[in-house]
Short mmCIF file of C-alpha atoms in Angstrom, two decimals:
data_model
loop_
_atom_site.label_atom_id
_atom_site.label_comp_id
_atom_site.label_asym_id
_atom_site.label_seq_id
_atom_site.Cartn_x
_atom_site.Cartn_y
_atom_site.Cartn_z
CA MET A 1104 -16.75 8.42 54.95
CA LYS A 1105 -13.82 10.14 56.57
CA GLU A 1106 -10.72 10.79 54.51
CA GLY A 1107 -8.15 8.06 55.06
CA THR A 1108 -10.71 5.51 56.23
CA PRO A 1109 -9.90 2.10 54.76
CA LEU A 1110 -12.43 0.69 52.30
CA THR A 1111 -14.33 -2.43 53.18
CA PRO A 1112 -13.96 -5.47 50.89
CA GLU A 1113 -17.43 -4.74 49.51
CA GLN A 1114 -16.51 -1.11 48.78
CA ASN A 1115 -13.25 -2.22 47.10
CA GLU A 1116 -15.24 -4.58 44.89
CA VAL A 1117 -17.65 -1.81 43.88
CA LEU A 1118 -14.77 0.60 43.18
CA LEU A 1119 -12.95 -1.96 41.02
CA ALA A 1120 -16.16 -2.64 39.09
CA LEU A 1121 -16.63 1.08 38.47
CA LEU A 1122 -13.02 1.49 37.30
CA LEU A 1123 -13.36 -1.51 34.98
CA GLU A 1124 -16.59 -0.12 33.54
CA GLN A 1125 -14.91 3.25 32.96
CA ASP A 1126 -11.95 1.58 31.25
CA ASN A 1127 -14.27 -0.46 29.01
CA ARG A 1128 -16.25 2.63 28.07
CA GLN A 1129 -13.09 4.28 26.82
CA LYS A 1130 -11.68 1.09 25.31
CA TYR A 1131 -14.81 0.19 23.37
CA ASN A 1132 -16.00 3.72 22.57
CA LYS A 1133 -12.89 5.34 21.11
CA LEU A 1134 -14.95 7.57 18.82
CA LYS A 1135 -16.47 9.46 21.77
CA TYR A 1136 -13.11 10.58 23.20
CA TRP A 1137 -10.67 10.79 20.30
CA TRP A 1138 -11.77 14.12 18.84
CA ASP A 1139 -10.98 15.88 22.13
CA THR A 1140 -7.24 15.68 21.29
CA ALA A 1141 -7.40 15.93 17.48
CA TYR A 1142 -5.03 18.32 15.69
CA PRO A 1143 -6.46 21.37 13.88
CA TRP A 1144 -5.86 19.85 10.42
CA GLN A 1145 -7.78 16.71 11.45
CA VAL A 1146 -10.76 18.81 12.52
CA GLU A 1147 -10.53 20.76 9.25
CA LEU A 1148 -10.64 17.51 7.26
CA ARG A 1149 -13.62 16.32 9.29
CA ASP A 1150 -15.59 19.53 8.82
CA CYS A 1151 -14.84 20.18 5.13
CA THR A 1152 -17.52 17.62 4.19
CA GLY A 1153 -20.02 20.39 4.85
CA SER A 1154 -19.13 22.01 1.53
CA ALA A 1155 -17.23 19.38 -0.47
CA ALA A 1156 -18.19 16.10 -2.12
CA GLN A 1157 -14.70 15.16 -3.36
CA ILE A 1158 -11.92 15.55 -0.84
CA LEU A 1159 -8.19 14.95 -1.06
CA ALA A 1160 -6.07 14.96 2.09
CA MET A 1161 -2.58 14.92 0.59
CA CYS A 1162 -0.39 14.68 3.66
CA ALA A 1163 3.04 13.74 4.94
CA ASN A 1164 3.76 10.24 6.23
CA GLN A 1165 3.17 9.22 9.82
CA ILE A 1166 1.00 12.17 10.84
CA GLY A 1167 -2.31 10.33 11.33
CA LYS A 1168 -4.15 10.68 8.02
CA THR A 1169 -5.43 7.07 8.07
CA THR A 1170 -6.49 7.38 11.70
CA THR A 1171 -8.39 10.54 10.83
CA GLY A 1172 -10.06 8.90 7.84
CA ALA A 1173 -11.22 6.03 10.06
CA ALA A 1174 -12.61 8.43 12.69
CA ILE A 1175 -14.56 10.41 10.07
CA THR A 1176 -15.89 7.21 8.48
CA ALA A 1177 -17.08 5.94 11.89
CA CYS A 1178 -18.96 9.22 12.49
CA HIS A 1179 -20.89 8.77 9.25
CA LEU A 1180 -21.58 5.06 9.82
CA THR A 1181 -23.04 5.64 13.28
CA GLY A 1182 -24.43 9.16 13.04
CA LYS A 1183 -22.45 9.96 16.20
CA TYR A 1184 -20.85 13.33 15.47
CA PRO A 1185 -18.67 15.16 18.02
CA GLU A 1186 -19.57 18.43 19.69
CA GLY A 1187 -18.75 21.40 17.46
CA TYR A 1188 -18.97 19.30 14.28
CA LYS A 1189 -19.52 21.46 11.15
CA GLY A 1190 -19.39 18.85 8.38
CA HIS A 1191 -22.10 16.97 6.53
CA LYS A 1192 -24.35 14.82 8.70
CA PHE A 1193 -26.00 11.69 7.36
CA GLU A 1194 -29.46 11.62 8.94
CA LYS A 1195 -30.17 8.10 7.69
CA PRO A 1196 -28.14 4.86 7.54
CA ILE A 1197 -25.53 4.84 4.78
CA ASN A 1198 -23.85 2.47 2.35
CA ALA A 1199 -20.09 2.95 2.55
CA TRP A 1200 -16.78 1.58 1.29
CA ALA A 1201 -13.38 1.67 2.93
CA CYS A 1202 -10.71 0.92 0.32
CA GLY A 1203 -6.99 0.16 0.42
CA ILE A 1204 -4.27 -1.14 -1.85
CA SER A 1205 -4.41 -4.87 -1.12
CA ASN A 1206 -6.65 -7.23 0.81
CA GLU A 1207 -3.98 -7.61 3.44
CA THR A 1208 -3.27 -3.90 3.97
CA THR A 1209 -7.00 -3.15 3.95
CA ARG A 1210 -7.45 -5.76 6.68
CA ASP A 1211 -4.47 -4.72 8.79
CA ILE A 1212 -4.83 -0.95 8.49
CA LEU A 1213 -8.40 0.06 7.62
CA GLN A 1214 -10.22 -2.80 9.31
CA GLY A 1215 -7.84 -2.50 12.26
CA ASN A 1216 -8.54 1.22 12.67
CA LEU A 1217 -12.29 0.87 12.30
CA LEU A 1218 -13.05 -2.37 14.15
CA GLY A 1219 -9.95 -3.37 16.13
CA VAL A 1220 -7.02 -5.75 15.70
CA PRO A 1221 -8.00 -8.40 13.11
CA GLY A 1222 -8.32 -11.95 14.38
CA ASN A 1223 -8.75 -11.02 18.06
CA PRO A 1224 -12.42 -11.28 19.18
CA GLU A 1225 -11.66 -9.32 22.35
CA ALA A 1226 -10.32 -6.44 20.24
CA GLN A 1227 -13.50 -6.04 18.20
CA GLY A 1228 -14.91 -2.65 19.06
CA THR A 1229 -11.57 -1.11 20.06
CA GLY A 1230 -11.42 0.75 16.74
CA PHE A 1231 -13.45 3.82 15.92
CA VAL A 1232 -16.77 1.98 15.48
CA PRO A 1233 -18.03 1.45 19.05
CA ARG A 1234 -18.45 -2.16 20.09
CA GLU A 1235 -22.12 -1.66 20.97
CA ASP A 1236 -22.81 -0.48 17.41
CA ILE A 1237 -21.21 -3.42 15.55
CA LEU A 1238 -24.25 -5.56 14.72
CA ASP A 1239 -22.82 -8.20 12.39
CA THR A 1240 -19.77 -9.00 10.27
CA THR A 1241 -19.13 -11.18 7.23
CA ARG A 1242 -15.71 -12.72 6.59
CA LYS A 1243 -13.82 -12.14 3.35
CA PRO A 1244 -13.14 -15.46 1.60
CA GLN A 1245 -9.50 -16.63 1.34
CA VAL A 1246 -8.10 -13.72 3.38
CA PRO A 1247 -7.43 -14.84 6.97
CA ASN A 1248 -9.07 -12.65 9.64
CA ALA A 1249 -10.39 -10.21 7.05
CA ILE A 1250 -13.90 -8.75 7.21
CA GLN A 1251 -15.76 -8.14 3.97
CA THR A 1252 -18.92 -6.46 5.32
CA VAL A 1253 -19.88 -4.96 8.66
CA LEU A 1254 -23.35 -3.81 9.69
CA VAL A 1255 -23.38 -0.81 12.02
CA GLN A 1256 -26.16 0.71 14.10
CA HIS A 1257 -26.97 4.22 12.89
CA TYR A 1258 -28.54 6.97 15.00
CA ASN A 1259 -30.29 10.15 13.92
CA PRO A 1260 -27.64 12.80 14.64
CA TYR A 1261 -30.27 15.29 15.82
CA THR A 1262 -32.47 13.11 18.05
CA GLY A 1263 -30.00 10.37 19.01
CA ASN A 1264 -32.59 7.69 18.23
CA ALA A 1265 -31.58 4.49 16.47
CA ASN A 1266 -33.00 4.69 12.94
CA GLY A 1267 -31.54 1.81 10.95
CA VAL A 1268 -28.42 -0.05 9.92
CA SER A 1269 -25.43 1.25 7.92
CA ARG A 1270 -23.41 -1.12 5.75
CA LEU A 1271 -19.64 -0.88 5.26
CA ASP A 1272 -17.75 -2.98 2.70
CA PHE A 1273 -13.96 -3.27 2.66
CA LYS A 1274 -12.44 -3.25 -0.83
CA ALA A 1275 -8.93 -3.46 -2.29
CA TYR A 1276 -7.57 -1.81 -5.42
CA GLU A 1277 -5.88 -5.08 -6.37
CA GLN A 1278 -9.37 -6.55 -6.96
CA GLY A 1279 -9.54 -4.46 -10.13
CA GLU A 1280 -11.74 -1.68 -11.48
CA THR A 1281 -14.77 -3.93 -12.10
CA LYS A 1282 -15.15 -4.54 -8.35
CA PHE A 1283 -15.83 -0.83 -7.93
CA MET A 1284 -18.87 -0.89 -10.18
CA GLY A 1285 -22.37 -1.53 -8.87
CA ARG A 1286 -24.81 0.05 -6.45
CA PRO A 1287 -24.91 3.73 -5.43
CA MET A 1288 -22.84 4.68 -2.37
CA ASP A 1289 -23.17 7.44 0.22
CA TRP A 1290 -19.59 7.51 1.53
CA ILE A 1291 -16.35 6.17 0.04
CA TRP A 1292 -13.00 6.42 1.82
CA LEU A 1293 -9.93 5.73 -0.33
CA ASP A 1294 -6.85 5.29 1.83
CA GLU A 1295 -3.76 5.50 -0.39
CA GLN A 1296 -4.02 6.73 -3.96
CA PRO A 1297 -6.15 4.63 -6.32
CA ALA A 1298 -5.72 4.22 -10.06
CA ALA A 1299 -7.55 6.88 -12.06
CA GLY A 1300 -10.14 4.36 -13.27
CA ILE A 1301 -11.02 3.27 -9.74
CA TYR A 1302 -11.33 6.87 -8.58
CA THR A 1303 -13.66 7.64 -11.50
CA GLN A 1304 -15.81 4.61 -10.65
CA CYS A 1305 -16.09 5.80 -7.05
CA ILE A 1306 -17.20 9.27 -8.17
CA THR A 1307 -19.83 7.62 -10.36
CA ARG A 1308 -21.11 5.54 -7.43
CA THR A 1309 -21.91 8.72 -5.46
CA VAL A 1310 -23.70 10.70 -8.19
CA ALA A 1311 -27.22 9.38 -7.53
CA THR A 1312 -26.89 9.73 -3.73
CA ALA A 1313 -25.10 13.11 -3.65
CA GLY A 1314 -22.51 11.16 -1.69
CA ILE A 1315 -18.94 11.96 -0.73
CA VAL A 1316 -15.56 10.51 -1.77
CA MET A 1317 -12.57 11.18 0.47
CA MET A 1318 -8.96 10.25 -0.32
CA THR A 1319 -6.15 10.20 2.26
CA PHE A 1320 -2.63 9.56 0.99
CA THR A 1321 0.98 10.63 0.63
CA PRO A 1322 1.71 11.33 -3.10
CA GLU A 1323 4.16 8.47 -3.65
CA ASP A 1324 3.23 8.13 -7.34
CA GLY A 1325 4.35 11.64 -8.27
CA MET A 1326 2.23 14.17 -10.13
CA THR A 1327 -0.68 12.00 -11.29
CA LYS A 1328 -3.69 13.31 -13.20
CA VAL A 1329 -5.84 13.28 -10.08
CA ILE A 1330 -3.28 15.25 -8.05
CA HIS A 1331 -2.69 17.67 -10.92
CA GLN A 1332 -6.41 18.37 -11.16
CA PHE A 1333 -6.76 19.10 -7.43
CA LEU A 1334 -3.65 21.29 -7.43
CA HIS A 1335 -4.18 23.24 -10.64
CA ASP A 1336 -7.82 22.91 -11.70
CA ILE A 1337 -9.82 22.36 -8.53
CA GLN A 1338 -13.58 22.55 -9.06
CA LYS A 1339 -16.51 23.68 -6.95
CA GLY A 1340 -17.36 20.90 -4.50
CA GLN A 1341 -13.74 19.70 -4.27
CA TYR A 1342 -11.44 20.27 -1.31
CA LEU A 1343 -7.66 19.88 -1.03
CA LEU A 1344 -6.06 19.67 2.41
CA SER A 1345 -2.31 19.50 2.96
CA ALA A 1346 -0.58 18.67 6.24
CA THR A 1347 3.15 18.31 6.96
CA TRP A 1348 5.27 16.99 9.79
CA ASP A 1349 5.02 20.45 11.35
CA ASP A 1350 1.29 19.82 11.80
CA ALA A 1351 1.88 16.67 13.87
CA PRO A 1352 3.44 17.50 17.28
CA HIS A 1353 3.75 13.81 18.20
CA LEU A 1354 6.68 13.53 15.75
CA ASP A 1355 9.69 14.75 17.71
CA LYS A 1356 13.03 15.79 16.22
CA ASP A 1357 14.70 12.39 16.73
CA ARG A 1358 11.81 10.55 15.10
CA LYS A 1359 11.85 12.90 12.10
CA GLU A 1360 15.61 12.47 11.64
CA GLN A 1361 15.27 8.68 11.85
CA LEU A 1362 12.57 8.66 9.18
CA LEU A 1363 14.46 11.07 6.91
CA SER A 1364 17.58 8.89 7.02
CA GLN A 1365 15.67 6.15 5.19
CA TYR A 1366 15.03 8.22 2.06
CA SER A 1367 16.71 10.10 -0.76
CA PRO A 1368 16.45 13.92 -0.58
CA ALA A 1369 13.58 14.10 -3.09
CA GLU A 1370 11.64 11.31 -1.41
CA ALA A 1371 12.30 12.77 2.05
CA LEU A 1372 10.79 16.09 0.94
CA MET A 1373 7.70 14.32 -0.42
CA ARG A 1374 7.20 12.21 2.72
CA SER A 1375 7.73 15.09 5.17
CA THR A 1376 5.59 17.68 3.37
CA GLY A 1377 3.02 15.65 1.43
CA LYS A 1378 4.00 17.39 -1.79
CA PRO A 1379 4.49 15.26 -4.95
CA ILE A 1380 7.80 15.10 -6.77
CA PHE A 1381 7.70 17.78 -9.47
CA GLY A 1382 9.69 18.40 -12.60
CA SER A 1383 10.57 16.78 -15.89
CA GLY A 1384 13.71 15.06 -17.05
CA PRO A 1385 15.61 11.83 -16.33
CA VAL A 1386 14.33 9.55 -13.58
CA PHE A 1387 17.86 8.41 -12.72
CA MET A 1388 20.06 11.49 -12.59
CA VAL A 1389 23.28 9.51 -12.22
CA PRO A 1390 25.73 9.39 -15.16
CA ASP A 1391 26.60 6.04 -16.73
CA GLU A 1392 30.24 6.27 -15.67
CA ASP A 1393 29.15 6.21 -12.03
CA VAL A 1394 27.04 3.08 -12.53
CA LEU A 1395 28.75 0.86 -15.13
CA VAL A 1396 31.41 -1.71 -14.29
CA GLU A 1397 33.39 -4.29 -16.23
CA PRO A 1398 31.99 -7.83 -15.89
CA PHE A 1399 33.65 -10.06 -13.31
CA GLU A 1400 33.13 -13.54 -11.92
CA ILE A 1401 30.43 -13.38 -9.28
CA PRO A 1402 31.38 -15.08 -5.99
CA ALA A 1403 29.31 -18.16 -5.18
CA HIS A 1404 28.31 -16.80 -1.77
CA TRP A 1405 26.54 -13.76 -3.27
CA PRO A 1406 22.77 -14.34 -3.45
CA LYS A 1407 21.06 -13.94 -6.81
CA ILE A 1408 17.59 -12.99 -7.92
CA CYS A 1409 15.76 -12.56 -11.22
CA GLY A 1410 13.02 -10.01 -11.90
CA ILE A 1411 10.49 -10.64 -14.68
CA ASP A 1412 8.08 -8.20 -16.33
CA PHE A 1413 5.47 -9.92 -18.50
CA GLY A 1414 4.51 -8.67 -21.94
CA TRP A 1415 3.28 -9.55 -25.41
CA GLU A 1416 3.13 -6.53 -27.72
CA HIS A 1417 5.59 -4.81 -25.42
CA PRO A 1418 8.44 -7.17 -24.50
CA THR A 1419 8.71 -9.66 -21.71
CA ALA A 1420 11.86 -8.62 -19.86
CA ALA A 1421 14.09 -10.16 -17.21
CA VAL A 1422 17.13 -8.97 -15.29
CA TRP A 1423 19.50 -10.85 -12.99
CA LEU A 1424 21.03 -9.32 -9.89
CA ALA A 1425 23.81 -10.47 -7.57
CA TRP A 1426 24.00 -9.03 -4.07
CA ASP A 1427 27.20 -8.43 -2.14
CA ARG A 1428 25.72 -8.59 1.35
CA ASP A 1429 28.90 -7.37 3.05
CA SER A 1430 28.86 -3.98 1.32
CA ASP A 1431 25.12 -4.04 0.49
CA THR A 1432 26.01 -3.48 -3.16
CA VAL A 1433 23.86 -4.93 -5.93
CA TYR A 1434 25.16 -5.79 -9.41
CA GLN A 1435 23.01 -6.33 -12.48
CA TYR A 1436 24.94 -8.86 -14.52
CA ALA A 1437 22.48 -10.08 -17.19
CA GLU A 1438 19.34 -9.08 -19.10
CA TYR A 1439 16.72 -10.52 -21.45
CA ARG A 1440 14.04 -8.85 -23.58
CA GLN A 1441 11.80 -10.36 -26.28
CA ASN A 1442 8.22 -9.76 -27.39
CA ARG A 1443 5.48 -11.86 -29.01
CA LEU A 1444 6.60 -15.11 -27.39
CA THR A 1445 4.76 -17.46 -25.02
CA ALA A 1446 5.88 -18.53 -21.56
CA GLN A 1447 7.05 -21.82 -23.03
CA GLN A 1448 9.25 -19.93 -25.51
CA HIS A 1449 10.68 -17.49 -22.95
CA ALA A 1450 11.38 -20.14 -20.30
CA PRO A 1451 14.50 -21.82 -21.82
CA ALA A 1452 16.37 -18.51 -22.11
CA ILE A 1453 15.49 -17.54 -18.55
CA LYS A 1454 16.33 -20.97 -17.10
CA ALA A 1455 19.68 -20.94 -18.87
CA ARG A 1456 20.90 -18.34 -16.34
CA GLY A 1457 20.21 -20.78 -13.51
CA GLN A 1458 16.98 -22.65 -12.94
CA TRP A 1459 17.50 -22.38 -9.18
CA ILE A 1460 17.47 -18.56 -9.15
CA PRO A 1461 14.27 -17.16 -7.58
CA CYS A 1462 12.15 -15.18 -10.06
CA VAL A 1463 9.99 -12.37 -8.72
CA TRP A 1464 7.07 -11.29 -10.88
CA PRO A 1465 4.41 -8.51 -10.99
CA HIS A 1466 0.76 -8.51 -10.01
CA ASP A 1467 -0.46 -9.10 -13.57
CA GLY A 1468 0.99 -12.59 -13.30
CA MET A 1469 -2.19 -13.42 -11.34
CA SER A 1470 -4.30 -13.11 -14.50
CA HIS A 1471 -5.61 -16.39 -15.95
CA GLU A 1472 -5.22 -17.68 -19.48
CA LYS A 1473 -8.59 -18.35 -21.10
CA GLY A 1474 -7.53 -21.66 -22.63
CA SER A 1475 -5.73 -23.50 -19.82
CA GLY A 1476 -7.10 -21.56 -16.86
CA LEU A 1477 -3.56 -21.21 -15.48
CA THR A 1478 -2.27 -17.92 -14.19
CA LEU A 1479 0.58 -16.40 -16.14
CA ALA A 1480 2.91 -17.04 -13.19
CA ASP A 1481 1.84 -20.70 -13.13
CA GLN A 1482 2.60 -21.06 -16.84
CA TYR A 1483 6.21 -20.10 -16.12
CA ARG A 1484 6.22 -22.22 -12.97
CA SER A 1485 5.11 -25.25 -14.99
CA GLN A 1486 8.14 -24.72 -17.24
CA GLY A 1487 10.47 -25.17 -14.27
CA LEU A 1488 11.15 -21.56 -13.30
CA ASN A 1489 11.59 -20.89 -9.60
CA MET A 1490 8.74 -18.38 -9.31
CA THR A 1491 8.16 -16.71 -5.95
CA ILE A 1492 5.05 -17.68 -4.00
CA ASP A 1493 3.55 -14.20 -4.19
CA HIS A 1494 3.65 -11.38 -6.71
CA PHE A 1495 6.02 -8.44 -6.22
CA ARG A 1496 5.49 -6.08 -3.31
CA ASN A 1497 7.71 -3.30 -2.03
CA PRO A 1498 9.15 -3.79 1.45
CA PRO A 1499 6.81 -2.20 4.03
CA ALA A 1500 7.65 1.45 4.74
CA PRO A 1501 9.44 2.13 8.06
CA GLY A 1502 6.93 2.05 10.90
CA SER A 1503 4.12 0.51 8.83
CA LYS A 1504 2.42 -2.83 9.36
CA GLY A 1505 1.48 -5.65 7.05
CA LYS A 1506 2.70 -6.33 3.54
CA GLY A 1507 4.16 -3.73 1.24
CA ASP A 1508 2.43 -2.20 -1.76
CA ILE A 1509 3.11 -2.39 -5.51
CA LYS A 1510 3.70 1.33 -6.09
CA ILE A 1511 6.38 2.42 -8.56
CA GLU A 1512 7.95 5.38 -6.75
CA PRO A 1513 9.33 3.53 -3.67
CA GLY A 1514 11.40 1.25 -5.91
CA ILE A 1515 12.54 4.11 -8.13
CA ASN A 1516 13.64 6.12 -5.12
CA ALA A 1517 15.45 3.14 -3.58
CA LEU A 1518 17.29 2.44 -6.85
CA HIS A 1519 18.21 6.09 -7.35
CA GLN A 1520 19.58 6.36 -3.84
CA ALA A 1521 21.61 3.16 -4.31
CA MET A 1522 23.10 4.55 -7.54
CA GLN A 1523 24.02 7.79 -5.79
CA ASN A 1524 25.64 5.84 -2.95
CA SER A 1525 27.59 3.57 -5.33
CA GLN A 1526 25.60 0.59 -4.08
CA PHE A 1527 24.04 -0.35 -7.42
CA LYS A 1528 26.14 -1.20 -10.47
CA ILE A 1529 25.40 -2.53 -13.97
CA PHE A 1530 27.70 -4.71 -16.03
CA ASN A 1531 28.54 -2.70 -19.15
CA THR A 1532 27.46 -5.68 -21.27
CA CYS A 1533 23.80 -4.97 -20.36
CA ALA A 1534 23.31 -2.61 -23.28
CA MET A 1535 19.50 -2.73 -23.35
CA THR A 1536 19.26 -1.84 -19.66
CA ILE A 1537 21.63 1.09 -20.12
CA GLU A 1538 19.52 2.33 -23.04
CA GLU A 1539 16.30 2.09 -21.03
CA LYS A 1540 17.89 3.80 -18.01
CA ASN A 1541 18.95 6.77 -20.11
CA GLN A 1542 15.55 7.23 -21.77
CA TYR A 1543 13.53 6.67 -18.60
CA HIS A 1544 12.11 10.10 -17.77
CA ARG A 1545 9.38 12.15 -16.14
CA VAL A 1546 6.93 14.59 -17.72
CA ASP A 1547 5.49 17.07 -15.22
CA GLY A 1548 6.51 14.83 -12.37
CA VAL A 1549 4.95 11.67 -13.81
CA ILE A 1550 7.10 8.78 -15.04
CA TYR A 1551 6.63 8.25 -18.77
CA ALA A 1552 5.92 4.53 -18.68
CA ILE A 1553 6.86 3.59 -22.25
CA ASP A 1554 9.66 1.15 -23.15
CA ASP A 1555 10.32 0.55 -19.45
CA ASP A 1556 10.16 -3.25 -19.37
CA LEU A 1557 13.70 -3.82 -18.08
CA MET A 1558 13.32 -0.94 -15.63
CA SER A 1559 10.22 -2.63 -14.20
CA ALA A 1560 11.93 -6.02 -13.95
CA LEU A 1561 14.93 -4.34 -12.31
CA ARG A 1562 12.71 -2.65 -9.75
CA TYR A 1563 10.97 -5.92 -8.81
CA ALA A 1564 14.27 -7.73 -8.30
CA PHE A 1565 16.04 -4.92 -6.44
CA GLN A 1566 13.19 -4.33 -4.00
CA SER A 1567 12.77 -8.08 -3.37
CA ARG A 1568 16.38 -9.05 -2.69
CA HIS A 1569 16.10 -9.13 1.11
CA LEU A 1570 13.10 -11.43 0.95
CA TYR A 1571 13.89 -13.75 -1.95
CA ALA A 1572 17.54 -13.61 -3.13
CA LYS A 1573 19.37 -16.92 -2.62
CA THR A 1574 22.71 -18.55 -3.28
CA GLN A 1575 22.62 -21.82 -5.18
CA VAL A 1576 23.48 -23.70 -1.99
CA GLU A 1577 20.58 -22.05 -0.16
CA SER A 1578 18.21 -22.66 -3.03
CA ASP A 1579 19.21 -26.30 -3.42
CA ALA A 1580 18.78 -26.82 0.32
CA ASN A 1581 15.19 -25.58 0.01
CA ASN A 1582 14.50 -27.53 -3.15
CA ARG A 1583 15.02 -31.25 -3.13
CA TYR A 1584 13.72 -31.23 -6.70
CA ALA A 1585 16.38 -28.81 -7.93
CA GLY A 1586 16.84 -29.15 -11.67
CA VAL A 1587 13.53 -30.99 -12.13
CA LYS A 1588 10.56 -29.51 -13.99
CA LEU A 1589 8.21 -28.22 -11.30
CA PRO A 1590 4.47 -29.03 -11.19
CA VAL A 1591 2.00 -26.18 -11.50
CA MET A 1592 0.68 -26.70 -7.96
CA SER A 1593 4.13 -26.14 -6.46
CA ARG A 1594 3.77 -22.63 -5.04
CA GLY A 1595 6.59 -20.74 -3.47
CA ILE A 1596 10.32 -20.46 -3.32
CA VAL A 1597 11.57 -23.93 -4.04
#
């Protein structure tokens, strides 16, 4: 055909079909092409499995650590390893876990990266597991659009022949340590830092198989035991990889400055370098005189919120905050702390501050009482408290998707920054809170979590104000039963 000769309708149809096929090959076979543009640190993480069985990629935010973890996991599930690969190759089908903080974040982030956008059938196969290799999926009960198990075609990495079926289960830390017991595993990917007990269970699951555990996270929880061990007592068969914003060219100067503006100096350093917050001493390094104020009458148009931390041997604690939206200044104006009392005994004192005030509560409020079968949150709800529909979660980090997590450090950093900016104040009548603030401290970078009940309640309320804080008018408008004892089945902000 001469150059410039118009195509016939039949030729146009063939060309369009070829272009569509090429687009689909790239769209539904991401794993084949992605490694061609990977950064050096991503290739290093991929290949270190050749010598390591326990791997920690402790990296800065927003540089692609989760994406890399998904790509490596897909290689092992399928046996499709890229050219030049130097890591461990699974010659047979594997049993694998991909684990995140909550069911929702596991669905949105891990499942999304591996399989494609949750809930969209056309998107299945647009993640790192090629569409042609996804054989079957099982839904996770009570979590919309979430997959519990996926079966993946595995190929012998040396011959390319199909040789069986790999199984991947999605798990969430919020399910508890017992859900990480059970059968031996070949590959476990922990995205975001797990509790020490869950990490230990995962190591145990890989002993019989000589399997591999890989963690990818930013050290938001400070200098934990796991991080300390990798930094200061790393063992044979372990591998620590660090990557900073300088290792991710896609983050330009403007994007870095925008991200840094969201954080306090200490948190900004941690998020940009992937290094945990070090040191010992007070958590809140702001003197009392810069935080305390004389009590005053709170304007009716300021929203209020209550934070509750449940306890028995250690106290149940509650704090009340009022939020001046105009200046974005938060005032703690009341406190409560008592131990060895039931929900029925705590409820009158908490309701006395205003039954209409939304009460945000921690994840352990999901635990059930053996006698009644009610969750702890429902016990308080049945006493007429305006309990939030869901347990406490931090606001999602800038640029992230899905619900927030329940980590401690984001709330601590947000509170500390607000104190430094004169945007968080405490009525000087809150003597117990002042005492806890001044004894709240770190040891080797880790928060010493003893006698911190009011600090925990404060963190829940402060971090939840944008989502749940209400004025009485707003609350009454949402609750036609205001002032009436609420039934247990009433779930939500009422």
